[in-house]
Short mmCIF file of C-alpha atoms and ligand atoms in Angstrom, two decimals:
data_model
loop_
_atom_site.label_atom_id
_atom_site.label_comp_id
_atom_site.label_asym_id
_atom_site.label_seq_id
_atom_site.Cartn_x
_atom_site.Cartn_y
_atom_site.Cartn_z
CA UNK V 14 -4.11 -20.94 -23.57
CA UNK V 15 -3.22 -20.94 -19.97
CA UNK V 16 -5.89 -20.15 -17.71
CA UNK V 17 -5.36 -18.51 -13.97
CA UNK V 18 -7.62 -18.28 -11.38
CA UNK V 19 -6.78 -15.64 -8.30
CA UNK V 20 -8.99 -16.17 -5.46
CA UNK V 21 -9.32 -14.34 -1.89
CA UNK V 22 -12.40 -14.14 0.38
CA UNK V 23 -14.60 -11.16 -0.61
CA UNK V 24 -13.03 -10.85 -4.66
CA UNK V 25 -12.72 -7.20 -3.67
CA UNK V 26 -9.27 -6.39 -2.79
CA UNK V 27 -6.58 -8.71 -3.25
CA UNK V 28 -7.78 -11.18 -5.95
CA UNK V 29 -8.92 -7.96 -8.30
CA UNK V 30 -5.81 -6.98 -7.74
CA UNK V 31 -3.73 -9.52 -8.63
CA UNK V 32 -5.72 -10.34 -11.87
CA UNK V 33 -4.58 -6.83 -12.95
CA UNK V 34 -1.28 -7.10 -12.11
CA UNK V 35 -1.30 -10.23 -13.84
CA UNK V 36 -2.72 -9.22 -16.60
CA UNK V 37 -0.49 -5.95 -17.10
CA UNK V 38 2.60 -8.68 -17.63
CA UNK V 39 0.89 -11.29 -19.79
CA UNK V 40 0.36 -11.47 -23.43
CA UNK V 41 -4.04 -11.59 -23.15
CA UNK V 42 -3.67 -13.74 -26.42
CA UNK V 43 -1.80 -17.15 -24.60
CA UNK V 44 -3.15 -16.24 -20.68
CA UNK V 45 -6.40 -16.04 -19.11
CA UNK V 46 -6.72 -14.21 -16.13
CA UNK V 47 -10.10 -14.28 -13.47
CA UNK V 48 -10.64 -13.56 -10.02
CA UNK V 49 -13.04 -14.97 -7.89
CA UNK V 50 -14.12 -15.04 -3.97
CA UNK V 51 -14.94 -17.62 -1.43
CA UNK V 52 -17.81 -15.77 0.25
CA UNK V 53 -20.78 -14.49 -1.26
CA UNK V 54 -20.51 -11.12 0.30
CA UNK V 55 -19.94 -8.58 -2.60
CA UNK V 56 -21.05 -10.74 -5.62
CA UNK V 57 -21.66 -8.38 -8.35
CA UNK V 58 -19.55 -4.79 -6.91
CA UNK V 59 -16.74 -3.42 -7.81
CA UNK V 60 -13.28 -3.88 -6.20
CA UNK V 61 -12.61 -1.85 -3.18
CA UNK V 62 -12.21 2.04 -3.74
CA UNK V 63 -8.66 1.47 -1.96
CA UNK V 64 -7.92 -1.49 -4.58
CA UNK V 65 -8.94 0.81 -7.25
CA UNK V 66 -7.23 3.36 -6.42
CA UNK V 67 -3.49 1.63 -5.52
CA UNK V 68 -4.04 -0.09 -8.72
CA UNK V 69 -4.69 3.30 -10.53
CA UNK V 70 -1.64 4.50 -8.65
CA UNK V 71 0.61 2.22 -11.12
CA UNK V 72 -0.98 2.19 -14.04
CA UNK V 73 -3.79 -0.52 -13.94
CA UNK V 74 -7.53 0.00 -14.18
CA UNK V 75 -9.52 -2.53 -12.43
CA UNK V 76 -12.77 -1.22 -12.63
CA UNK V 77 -13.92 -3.42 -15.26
CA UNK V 78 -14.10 -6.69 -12.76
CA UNK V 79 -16.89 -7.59 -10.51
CA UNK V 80 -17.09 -9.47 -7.80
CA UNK V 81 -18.50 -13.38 -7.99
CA UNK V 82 -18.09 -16.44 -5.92
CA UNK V 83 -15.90 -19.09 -6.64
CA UNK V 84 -17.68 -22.19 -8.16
CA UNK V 85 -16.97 -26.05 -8.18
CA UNK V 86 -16.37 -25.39 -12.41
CA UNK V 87 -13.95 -23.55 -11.67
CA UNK V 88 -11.29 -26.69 -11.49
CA UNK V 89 -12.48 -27.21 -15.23
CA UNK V 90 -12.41 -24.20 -16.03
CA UNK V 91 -8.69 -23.21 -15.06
CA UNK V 92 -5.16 -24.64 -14.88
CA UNK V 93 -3.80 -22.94 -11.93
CA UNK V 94 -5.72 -21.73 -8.87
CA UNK V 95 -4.19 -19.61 -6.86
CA UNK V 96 -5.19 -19.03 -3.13
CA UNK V 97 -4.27 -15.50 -1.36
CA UNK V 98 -3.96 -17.05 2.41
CA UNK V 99 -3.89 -20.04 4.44
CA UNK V 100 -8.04 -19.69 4.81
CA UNK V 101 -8.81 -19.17 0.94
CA UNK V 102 -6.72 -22.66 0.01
CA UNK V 103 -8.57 -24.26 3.15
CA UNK V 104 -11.40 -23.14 1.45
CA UNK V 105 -10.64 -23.94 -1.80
CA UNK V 106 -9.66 -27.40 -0.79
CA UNK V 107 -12.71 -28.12 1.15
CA UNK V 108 -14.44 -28.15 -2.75
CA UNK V 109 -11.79 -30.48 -4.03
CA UNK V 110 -13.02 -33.65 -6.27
CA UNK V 111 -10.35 -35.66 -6.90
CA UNK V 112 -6.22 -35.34 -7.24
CA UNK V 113 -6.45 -33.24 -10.52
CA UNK V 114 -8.56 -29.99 -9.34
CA UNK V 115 -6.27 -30.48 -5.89
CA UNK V 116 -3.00 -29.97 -8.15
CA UNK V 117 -4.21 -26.58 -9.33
CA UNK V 118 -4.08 -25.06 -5.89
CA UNK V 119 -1.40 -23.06 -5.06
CA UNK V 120 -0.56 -20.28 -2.28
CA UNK V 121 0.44 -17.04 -4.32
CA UNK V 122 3.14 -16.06 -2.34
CA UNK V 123 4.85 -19.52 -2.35
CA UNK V 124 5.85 -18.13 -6.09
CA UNK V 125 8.47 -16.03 -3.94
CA UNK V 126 9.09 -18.20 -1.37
CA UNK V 127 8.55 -21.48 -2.01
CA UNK V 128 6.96 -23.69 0.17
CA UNK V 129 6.72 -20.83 3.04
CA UNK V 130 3.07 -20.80 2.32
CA UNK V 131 3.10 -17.42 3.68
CA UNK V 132 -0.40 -15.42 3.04
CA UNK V 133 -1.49 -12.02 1.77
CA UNK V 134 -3.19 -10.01 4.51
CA UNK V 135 -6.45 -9.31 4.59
CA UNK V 136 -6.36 -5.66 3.86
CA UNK V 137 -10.21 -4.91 4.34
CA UNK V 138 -10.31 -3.92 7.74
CA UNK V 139 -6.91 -1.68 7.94
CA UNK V 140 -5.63 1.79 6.19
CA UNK V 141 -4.27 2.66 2.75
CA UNK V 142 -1.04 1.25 3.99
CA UNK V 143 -2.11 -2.26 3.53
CA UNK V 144 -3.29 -2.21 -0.13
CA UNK V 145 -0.02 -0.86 -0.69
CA UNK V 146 2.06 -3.48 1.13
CA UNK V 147 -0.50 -5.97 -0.85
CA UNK V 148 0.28 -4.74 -4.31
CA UNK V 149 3.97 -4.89 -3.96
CA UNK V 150 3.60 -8.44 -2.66
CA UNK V 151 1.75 -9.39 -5.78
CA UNK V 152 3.32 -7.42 -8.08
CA UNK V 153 6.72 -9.28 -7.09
CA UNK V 154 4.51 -12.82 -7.33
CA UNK V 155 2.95 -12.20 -10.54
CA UNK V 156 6.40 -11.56 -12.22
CA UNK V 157 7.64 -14.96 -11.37
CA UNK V 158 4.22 -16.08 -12.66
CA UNK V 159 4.32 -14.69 -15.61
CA UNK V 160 7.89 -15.48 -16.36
CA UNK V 161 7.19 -18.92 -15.65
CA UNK V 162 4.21 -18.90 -18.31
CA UNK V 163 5.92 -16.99 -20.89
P1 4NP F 15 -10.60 -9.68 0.01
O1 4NP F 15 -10.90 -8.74 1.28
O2 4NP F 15 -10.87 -11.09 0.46
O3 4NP F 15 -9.17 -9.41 -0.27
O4 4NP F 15 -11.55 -9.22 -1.09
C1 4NP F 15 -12.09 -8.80 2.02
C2 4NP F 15 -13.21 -8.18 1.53
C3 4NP F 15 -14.38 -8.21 2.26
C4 4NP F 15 -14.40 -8.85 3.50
C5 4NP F 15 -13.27 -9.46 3.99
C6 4NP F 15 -12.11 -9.44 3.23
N1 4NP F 15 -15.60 -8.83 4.27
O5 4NP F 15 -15.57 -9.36 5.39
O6 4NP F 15 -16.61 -8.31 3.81
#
């Protein structure tokens, strides 16, 4: 079983939606999906109406996930981690306990161009515009991700 972790800051807009994306192209069976935040803001909501919806738009219902914080466990709980900008891997990192959980984290978007360690903007504050712009970056990252896993 191979077991990914997405994490942004709030786990309300990007990481729900790339654990659905994901999802949508992997066999549930062999992959594990999650999502999880670095802030404790929204623990317990659902994603973002504007998540929801873009996700709707193509075919994906989120509304099943809520919203938790990322937890130390978490690097025994999962193989890859996967970090949705610069400040989520800083983050991330900061909870590191040895070379093993710092192996698992990964910038998303370095899945379509490597090493750029580009990040996914934070869509929260802007218009509907942004969740799109979001989805098509993850929907182009989780199909290398997937590929690779399958
Ligand atoms: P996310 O977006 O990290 O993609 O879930 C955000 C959600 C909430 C906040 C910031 C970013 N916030 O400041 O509450």
């Amino acid at each position: 079983m191979h077991k990914i972790l997405m994490v942004c800051l709030g786990n309300i807009c990007r990481s729900p939606l790339a654990e659905g994306i994901l999802k949508s192209k992997v066999n549930s069976d062999s992959v594990f999906v999650d999502s999880a935040g670095t802030a404790a803001y929204h623990i317990g909501k659902l994603p973002d109406e504007r998540s929801i919806e873009v996700a709707n738009k193509y075919g994906i219902d989120i509304t099943k996930q809520r919203a938790r914080k990322f937890v130390v466990k978490d690097f025994d709980e999962f193989d890859i981690i996967f970090a949705m900008d610069d400040s989520n891997y800083q983050n991330i990192l900061s909870l590191v306990r040895n070379n093993d959980d710092e192996q698992k984290v990964r910038m998303i978007l370095n899945e379509i161009h490597p090493a750029k360690n580009l990040s996914v903007p934070d869509p929260y504050y802007g218009g509907n515009q942004g969740f799109e712009n979001v989805y098509k970056m993850l929907d182009e990252a989780c199909d290398v991700i997937a590929s690779n896993l399958s």
